[in-house]
PDB file of C-alpha atoms in Angstrom:
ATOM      1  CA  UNK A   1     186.462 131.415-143.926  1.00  0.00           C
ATOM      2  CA  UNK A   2     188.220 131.525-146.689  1.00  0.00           C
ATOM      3  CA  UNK A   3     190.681 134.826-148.653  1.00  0.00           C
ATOM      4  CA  UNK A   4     192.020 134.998-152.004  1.00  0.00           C
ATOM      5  CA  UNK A   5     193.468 137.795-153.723  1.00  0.00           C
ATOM      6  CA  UNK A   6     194.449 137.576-157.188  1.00  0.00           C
ATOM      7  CA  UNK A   7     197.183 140.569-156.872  1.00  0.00           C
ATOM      8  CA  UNK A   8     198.889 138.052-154.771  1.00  0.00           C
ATOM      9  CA  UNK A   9     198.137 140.884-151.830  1.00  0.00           C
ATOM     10  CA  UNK A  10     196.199 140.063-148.737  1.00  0.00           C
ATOM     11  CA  UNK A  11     195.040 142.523-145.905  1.00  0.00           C
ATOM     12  CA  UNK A  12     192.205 140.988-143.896  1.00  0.00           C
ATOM     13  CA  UNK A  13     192.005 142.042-140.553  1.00  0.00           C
ATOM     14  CA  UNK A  14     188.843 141.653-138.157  1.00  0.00           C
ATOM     15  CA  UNK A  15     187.381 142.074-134.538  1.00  0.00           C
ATOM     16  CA  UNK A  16     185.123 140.247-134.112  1.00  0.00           C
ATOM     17  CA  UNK A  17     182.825 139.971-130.521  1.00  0.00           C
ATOM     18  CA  UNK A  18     181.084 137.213-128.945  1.00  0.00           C
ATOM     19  CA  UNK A  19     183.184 134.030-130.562  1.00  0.00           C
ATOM     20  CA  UNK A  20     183.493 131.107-128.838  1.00  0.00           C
ATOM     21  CA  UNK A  21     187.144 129.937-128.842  1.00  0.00           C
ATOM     22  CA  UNK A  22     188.357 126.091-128.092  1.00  0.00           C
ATOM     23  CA  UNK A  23     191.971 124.944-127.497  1.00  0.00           C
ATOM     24  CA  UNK A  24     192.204 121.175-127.205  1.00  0.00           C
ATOM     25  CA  UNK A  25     195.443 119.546-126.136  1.00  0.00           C
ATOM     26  CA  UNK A  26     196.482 115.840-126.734  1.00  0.00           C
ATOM     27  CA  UNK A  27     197.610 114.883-123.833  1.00  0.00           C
ATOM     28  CA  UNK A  28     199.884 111.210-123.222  1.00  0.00           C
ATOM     29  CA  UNK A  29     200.732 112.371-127.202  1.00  0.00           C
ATOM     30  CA  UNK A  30     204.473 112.482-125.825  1.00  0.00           C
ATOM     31  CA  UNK A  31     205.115 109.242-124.174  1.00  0.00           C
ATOM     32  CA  UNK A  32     202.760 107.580-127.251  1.00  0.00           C
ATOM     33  CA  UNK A  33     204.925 109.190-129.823  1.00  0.00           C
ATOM     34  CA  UNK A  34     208.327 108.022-127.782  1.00  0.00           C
ATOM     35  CA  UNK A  35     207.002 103.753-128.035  1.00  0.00           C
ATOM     36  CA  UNK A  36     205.873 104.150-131.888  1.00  0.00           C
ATOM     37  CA  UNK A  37     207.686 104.324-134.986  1.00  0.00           C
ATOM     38  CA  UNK A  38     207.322 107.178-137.075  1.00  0.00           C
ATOM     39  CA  UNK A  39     204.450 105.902-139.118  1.00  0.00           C
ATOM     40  CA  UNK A  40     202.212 105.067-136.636  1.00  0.00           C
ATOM     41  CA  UNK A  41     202.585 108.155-134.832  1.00  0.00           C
ATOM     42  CA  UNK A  42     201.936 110.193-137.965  1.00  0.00           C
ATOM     43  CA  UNK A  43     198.898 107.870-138.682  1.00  0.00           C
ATOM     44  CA  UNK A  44     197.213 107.770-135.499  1.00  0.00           C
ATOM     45  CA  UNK A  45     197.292 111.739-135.494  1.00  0.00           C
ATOM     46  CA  UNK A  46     196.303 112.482-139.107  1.00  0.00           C
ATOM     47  CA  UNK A  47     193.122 109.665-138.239  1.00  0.00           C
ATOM     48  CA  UNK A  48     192.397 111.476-135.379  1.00  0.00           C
ATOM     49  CA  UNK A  49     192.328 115.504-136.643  1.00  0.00           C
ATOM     50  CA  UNK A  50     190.711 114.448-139.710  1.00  0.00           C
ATOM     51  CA  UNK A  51     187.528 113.365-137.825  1.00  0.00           C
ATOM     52  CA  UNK A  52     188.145 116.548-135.329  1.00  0.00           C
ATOM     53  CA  UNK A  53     187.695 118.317-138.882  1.00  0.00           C
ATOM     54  CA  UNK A  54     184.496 116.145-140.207  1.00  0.00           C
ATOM     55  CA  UNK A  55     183.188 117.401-136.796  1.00  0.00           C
ATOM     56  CA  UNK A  56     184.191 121.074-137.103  1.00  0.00           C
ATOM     57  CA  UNK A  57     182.114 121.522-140.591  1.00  0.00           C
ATOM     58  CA  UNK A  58     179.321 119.293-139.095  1.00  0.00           C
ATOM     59  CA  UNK A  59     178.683 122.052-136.681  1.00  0.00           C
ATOM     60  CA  UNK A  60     179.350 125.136-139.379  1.00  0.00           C
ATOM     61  CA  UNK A  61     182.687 126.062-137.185  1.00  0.00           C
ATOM     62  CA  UNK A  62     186.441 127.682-137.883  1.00  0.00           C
ATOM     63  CA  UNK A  63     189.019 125.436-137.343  1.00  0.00           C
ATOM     64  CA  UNK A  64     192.199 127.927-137.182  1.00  0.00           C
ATOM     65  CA  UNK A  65     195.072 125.637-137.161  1.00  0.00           C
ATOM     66  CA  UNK A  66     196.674 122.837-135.430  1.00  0.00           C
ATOM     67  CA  UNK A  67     200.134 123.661-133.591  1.00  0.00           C
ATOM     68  CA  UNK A  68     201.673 119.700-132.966  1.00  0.00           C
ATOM     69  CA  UNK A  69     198.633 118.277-130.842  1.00  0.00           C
ATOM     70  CA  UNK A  70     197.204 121.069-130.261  1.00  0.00           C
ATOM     71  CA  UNK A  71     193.705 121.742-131.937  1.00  0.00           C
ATOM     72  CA  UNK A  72     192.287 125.327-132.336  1.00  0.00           C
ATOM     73  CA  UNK A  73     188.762 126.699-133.580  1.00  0.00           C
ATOM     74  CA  UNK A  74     186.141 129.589-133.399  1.00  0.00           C
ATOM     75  CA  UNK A  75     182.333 129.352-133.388  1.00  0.00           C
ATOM     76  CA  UNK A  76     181.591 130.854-136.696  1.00  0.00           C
ATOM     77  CA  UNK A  77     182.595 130.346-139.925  1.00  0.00           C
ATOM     78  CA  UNK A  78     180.582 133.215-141.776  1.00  0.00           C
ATOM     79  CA  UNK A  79     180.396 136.191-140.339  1.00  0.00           C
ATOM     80  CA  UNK A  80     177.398 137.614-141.870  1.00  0.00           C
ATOM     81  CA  UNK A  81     175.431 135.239-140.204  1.00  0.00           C
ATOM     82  CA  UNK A  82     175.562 135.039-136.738  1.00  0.00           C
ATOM     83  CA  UNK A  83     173.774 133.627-133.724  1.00  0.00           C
ATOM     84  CA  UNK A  84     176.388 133.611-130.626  1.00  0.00           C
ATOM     85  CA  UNK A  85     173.998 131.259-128.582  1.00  0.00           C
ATOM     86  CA  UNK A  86     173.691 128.428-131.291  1.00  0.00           C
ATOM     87  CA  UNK A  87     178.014 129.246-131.946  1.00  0.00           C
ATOM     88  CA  UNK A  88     178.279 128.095-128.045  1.00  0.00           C
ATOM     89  CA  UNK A  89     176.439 125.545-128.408  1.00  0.00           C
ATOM     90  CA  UNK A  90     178.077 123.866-131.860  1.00  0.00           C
ATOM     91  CA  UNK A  91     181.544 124.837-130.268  1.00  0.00           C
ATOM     92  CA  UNK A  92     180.454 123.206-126.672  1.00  0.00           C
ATOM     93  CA  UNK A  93     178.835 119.743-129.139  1.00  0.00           C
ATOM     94  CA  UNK A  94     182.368 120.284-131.035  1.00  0.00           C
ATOM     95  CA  UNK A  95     183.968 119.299-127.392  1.00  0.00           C
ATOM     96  CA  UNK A  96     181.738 116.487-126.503  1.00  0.00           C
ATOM     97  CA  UNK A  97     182.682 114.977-129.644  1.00  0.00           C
ATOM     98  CA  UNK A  98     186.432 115.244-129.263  1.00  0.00           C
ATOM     99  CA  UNK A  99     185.811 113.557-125.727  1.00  0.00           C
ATOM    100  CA  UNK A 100     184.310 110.832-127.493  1.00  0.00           C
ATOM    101  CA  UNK A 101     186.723 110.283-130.031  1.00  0.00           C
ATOM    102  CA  UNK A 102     189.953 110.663-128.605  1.00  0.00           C
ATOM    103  CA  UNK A 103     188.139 107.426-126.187  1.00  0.00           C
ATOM    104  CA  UNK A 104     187.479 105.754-129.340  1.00  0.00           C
ATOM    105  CA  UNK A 105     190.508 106.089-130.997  1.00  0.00           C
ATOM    106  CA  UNK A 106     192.576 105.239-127.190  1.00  0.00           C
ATOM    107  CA  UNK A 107     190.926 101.832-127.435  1.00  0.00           C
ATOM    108  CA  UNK A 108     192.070 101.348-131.200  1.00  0.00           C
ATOM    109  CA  UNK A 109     195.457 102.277-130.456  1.00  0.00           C
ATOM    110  CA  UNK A 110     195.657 100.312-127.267  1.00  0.00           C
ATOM    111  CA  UNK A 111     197.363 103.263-125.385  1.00  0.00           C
ATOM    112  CA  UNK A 112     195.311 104.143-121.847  1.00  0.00           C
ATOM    113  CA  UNK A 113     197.652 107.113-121.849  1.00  0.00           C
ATOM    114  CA  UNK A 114     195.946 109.160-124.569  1.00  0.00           C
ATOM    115  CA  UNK A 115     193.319 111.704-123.643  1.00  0.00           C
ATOM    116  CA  UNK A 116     192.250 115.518-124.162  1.00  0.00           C
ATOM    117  CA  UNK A 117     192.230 118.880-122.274  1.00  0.00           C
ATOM    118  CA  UNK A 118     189.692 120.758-123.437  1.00  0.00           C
ATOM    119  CA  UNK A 119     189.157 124.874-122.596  1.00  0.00           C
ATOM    120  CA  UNK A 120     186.245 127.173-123.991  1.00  0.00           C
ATOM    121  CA  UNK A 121     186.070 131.116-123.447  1.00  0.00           C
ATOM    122  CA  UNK A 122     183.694 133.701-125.075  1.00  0.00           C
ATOM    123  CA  UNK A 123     185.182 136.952-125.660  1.00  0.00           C
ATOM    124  CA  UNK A 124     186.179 139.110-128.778  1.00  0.00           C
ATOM    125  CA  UNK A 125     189.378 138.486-131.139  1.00  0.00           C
ATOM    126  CA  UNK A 126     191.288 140.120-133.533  1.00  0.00           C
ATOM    127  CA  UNK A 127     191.639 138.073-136.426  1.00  0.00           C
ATOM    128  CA  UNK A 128     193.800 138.468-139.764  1.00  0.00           C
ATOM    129  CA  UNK A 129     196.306 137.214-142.424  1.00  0.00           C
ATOM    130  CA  UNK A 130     199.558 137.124-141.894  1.00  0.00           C
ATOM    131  CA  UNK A 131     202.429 135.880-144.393  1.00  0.00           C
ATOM    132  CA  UNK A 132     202.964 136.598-148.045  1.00  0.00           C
ATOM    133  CA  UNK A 133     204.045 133.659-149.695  1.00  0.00           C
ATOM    134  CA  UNK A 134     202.847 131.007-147.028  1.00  0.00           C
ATOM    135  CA  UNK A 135     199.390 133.052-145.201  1.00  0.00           C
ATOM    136  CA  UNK A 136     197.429 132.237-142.370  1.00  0.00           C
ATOM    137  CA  UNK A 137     194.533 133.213-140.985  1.00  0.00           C
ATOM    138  CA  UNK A 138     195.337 133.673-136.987  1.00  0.00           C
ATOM    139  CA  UNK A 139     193.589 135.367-133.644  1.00  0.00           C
ATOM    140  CA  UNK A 140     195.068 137.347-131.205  1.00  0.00           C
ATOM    141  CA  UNK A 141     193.944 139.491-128.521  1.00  0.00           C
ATOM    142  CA  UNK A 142     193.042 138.822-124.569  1.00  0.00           C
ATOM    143  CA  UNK A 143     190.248 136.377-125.068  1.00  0.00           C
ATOM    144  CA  UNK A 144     192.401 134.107-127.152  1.00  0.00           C
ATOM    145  CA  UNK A 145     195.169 133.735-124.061  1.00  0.00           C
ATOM    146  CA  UNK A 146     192.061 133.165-121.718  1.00  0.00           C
ATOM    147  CA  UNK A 147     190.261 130.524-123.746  1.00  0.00           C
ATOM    148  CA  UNK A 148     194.294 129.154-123.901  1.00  0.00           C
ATOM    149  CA  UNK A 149     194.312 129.061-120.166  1.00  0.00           C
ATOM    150  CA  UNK A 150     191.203 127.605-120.257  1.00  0.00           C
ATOM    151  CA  UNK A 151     192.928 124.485-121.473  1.00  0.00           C
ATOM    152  CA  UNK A 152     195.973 124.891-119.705  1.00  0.00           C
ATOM    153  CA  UNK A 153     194.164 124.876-116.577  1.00  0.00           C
ATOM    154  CA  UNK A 154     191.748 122.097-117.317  1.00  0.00           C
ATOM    155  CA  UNK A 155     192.291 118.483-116.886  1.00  0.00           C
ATOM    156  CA  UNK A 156     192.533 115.234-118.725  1.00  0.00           C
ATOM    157  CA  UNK A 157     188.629 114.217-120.161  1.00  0.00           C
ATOM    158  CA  UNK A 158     186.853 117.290-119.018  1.00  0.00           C
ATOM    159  CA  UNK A 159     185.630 120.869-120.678  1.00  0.00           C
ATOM    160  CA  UNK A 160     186.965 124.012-119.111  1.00  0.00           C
ATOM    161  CA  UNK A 161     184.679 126.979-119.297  1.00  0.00           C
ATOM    162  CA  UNK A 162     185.266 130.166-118.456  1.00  0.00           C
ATOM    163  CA  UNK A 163     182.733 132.075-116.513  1.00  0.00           C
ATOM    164  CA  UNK A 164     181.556 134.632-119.465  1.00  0.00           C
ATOM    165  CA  UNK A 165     180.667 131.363-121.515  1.00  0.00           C
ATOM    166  CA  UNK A 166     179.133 129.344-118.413  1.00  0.00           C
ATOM    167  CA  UNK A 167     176.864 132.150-118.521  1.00  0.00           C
ATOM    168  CA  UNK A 168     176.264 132.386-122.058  1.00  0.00           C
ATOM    169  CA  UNK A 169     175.168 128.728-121.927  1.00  0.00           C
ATOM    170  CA  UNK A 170     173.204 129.050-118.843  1.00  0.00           C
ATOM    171  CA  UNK A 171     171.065 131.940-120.284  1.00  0.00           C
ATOM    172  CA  UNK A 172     170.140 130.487-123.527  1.00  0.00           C
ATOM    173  CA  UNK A 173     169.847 127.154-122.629  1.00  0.00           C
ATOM    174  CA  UNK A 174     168.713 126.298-119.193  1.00  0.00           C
ATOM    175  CA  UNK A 175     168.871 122.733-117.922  1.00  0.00           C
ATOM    176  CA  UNK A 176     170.788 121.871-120.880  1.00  0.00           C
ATOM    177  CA  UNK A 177     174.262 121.832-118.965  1.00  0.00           C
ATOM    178  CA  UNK A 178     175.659 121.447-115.651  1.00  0.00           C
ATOM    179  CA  UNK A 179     178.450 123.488-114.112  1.00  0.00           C
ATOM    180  CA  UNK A 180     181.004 122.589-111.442  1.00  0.00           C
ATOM    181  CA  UNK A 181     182.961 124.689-110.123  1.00  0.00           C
ATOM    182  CA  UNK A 182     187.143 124.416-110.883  1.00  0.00           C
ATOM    183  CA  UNK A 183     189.301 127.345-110.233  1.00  0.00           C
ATOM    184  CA  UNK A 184     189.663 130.867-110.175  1.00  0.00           C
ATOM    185  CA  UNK A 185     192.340 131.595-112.918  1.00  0.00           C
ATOM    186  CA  UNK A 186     194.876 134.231-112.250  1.00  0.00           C
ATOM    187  CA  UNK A 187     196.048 136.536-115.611  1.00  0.00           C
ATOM    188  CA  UNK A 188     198.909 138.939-113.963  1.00  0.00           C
ATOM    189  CA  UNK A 189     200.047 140.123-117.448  1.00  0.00           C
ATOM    190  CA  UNK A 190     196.191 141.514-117.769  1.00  0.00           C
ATOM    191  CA  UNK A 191     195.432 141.952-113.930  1.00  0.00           C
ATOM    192  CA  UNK A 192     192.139 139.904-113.575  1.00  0.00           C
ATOM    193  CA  UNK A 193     191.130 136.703-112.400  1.00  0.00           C
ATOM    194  CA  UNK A 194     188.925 134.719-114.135  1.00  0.00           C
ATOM    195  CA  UNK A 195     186.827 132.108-112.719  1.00  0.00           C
ATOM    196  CA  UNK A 196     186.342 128.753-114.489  1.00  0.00           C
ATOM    197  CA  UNK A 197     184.169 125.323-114.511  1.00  0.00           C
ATOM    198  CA  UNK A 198     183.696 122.148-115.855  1.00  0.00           C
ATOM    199  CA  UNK A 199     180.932 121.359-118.220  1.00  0.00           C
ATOM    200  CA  UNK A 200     178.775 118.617-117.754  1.00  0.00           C
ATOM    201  CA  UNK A 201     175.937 117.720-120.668  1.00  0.00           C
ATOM    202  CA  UNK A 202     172.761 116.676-119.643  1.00  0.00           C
ATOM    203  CA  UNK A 203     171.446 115.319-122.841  1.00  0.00           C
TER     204      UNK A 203
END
């Protein structure tokens, strides 16, 4: 997605249903960045977001922003043309590929410690602008703190899914993926639990 406005004024605000969100989490990033200089630090992370990005347009998605190691994206990137199954699937391919790169790059490095913690939920956002000078698109709402929990509560080398996407995937493409169970993740601030899983290809 991209906004302009040649007043120099920007008011885009959305809610938008059905979007597929992923957080991704670097995780070892901490003790890596503590036993290499500057450079190499700076290096091995711009390497390794650049081909998270070459992935993200591969599969037509949003990336919204990084926050440190952090990676965040959404299933769509134009929202006139939508199909939330295929989103699911390019997000849930978008996390396979991660996976396989964060390996690749561990081994190039030479640091066993690196790995990712990957969460998916489907839900609806609000999405807008904020800033004047310095804008960003961002998403808020309850969906985006699931799909963050979805991470949070994941583990090192796996995809968290939360149940509403499990489902989504199940539905539309049966066989395709395999489900086991994890936890059932407790949201006080919104009173509801939500149960999660981890994803399994089987292609």
């Amino acid at each position: 997605m991209y906004f302009s406005d040649p007043t120099g004024r920007v008011d885009v605000s959305d809610e938008i249903h059905d979007v597929t969100i992923l957080y991704a989490d670097i995780k070892g990033f901490t003790d890596y960045s503590a036993a290499r200089e500057p450079k190499d630090v700076v290096a091995m992370l711009s390497a390794l977001f650049t081909k998270f990005d070459k992935v993200c347009v591969q599969y037509s998605l949003y990336k919204v922003y990084t926050i440190g190691d952090c990676y965040v994206a959404l299933s769509f990137y134009d929202k006139s043309r939508r199909n939330k199954q295929q989103e699911a699937k390019n997000m849930v391919n978008m996390a396979l590929a991660m996976l396989q790169i964060i390996r690749e790059v561990r081994q190039e490095i030479k640091f066993d410690g690196l790995d990712m913690r990957i969460g998916l939920h489907t839900g609806t956002i609000i999405g807008g602008i904020v800033g004047t000078d310095i804008i960003r698109y961002d998403v808020w709402g309850r969906d985006a703190i699931i799909a963050n929990k979805m991470e949070s509560e994941g583990k090192q080398g796996y995809i968290n899914v939360s149940e509403s996407t499990k489902n989504l995937l199940e539905v539309s493409f049966p066989g395709e993926y395999r489900f086991v169970e994890n936890q059932v993740v407790n949201l006080e601030k919104f009173q509801i639990q939500v149960p999660c899983y981890f994803l399994y290809a089987n292609y």
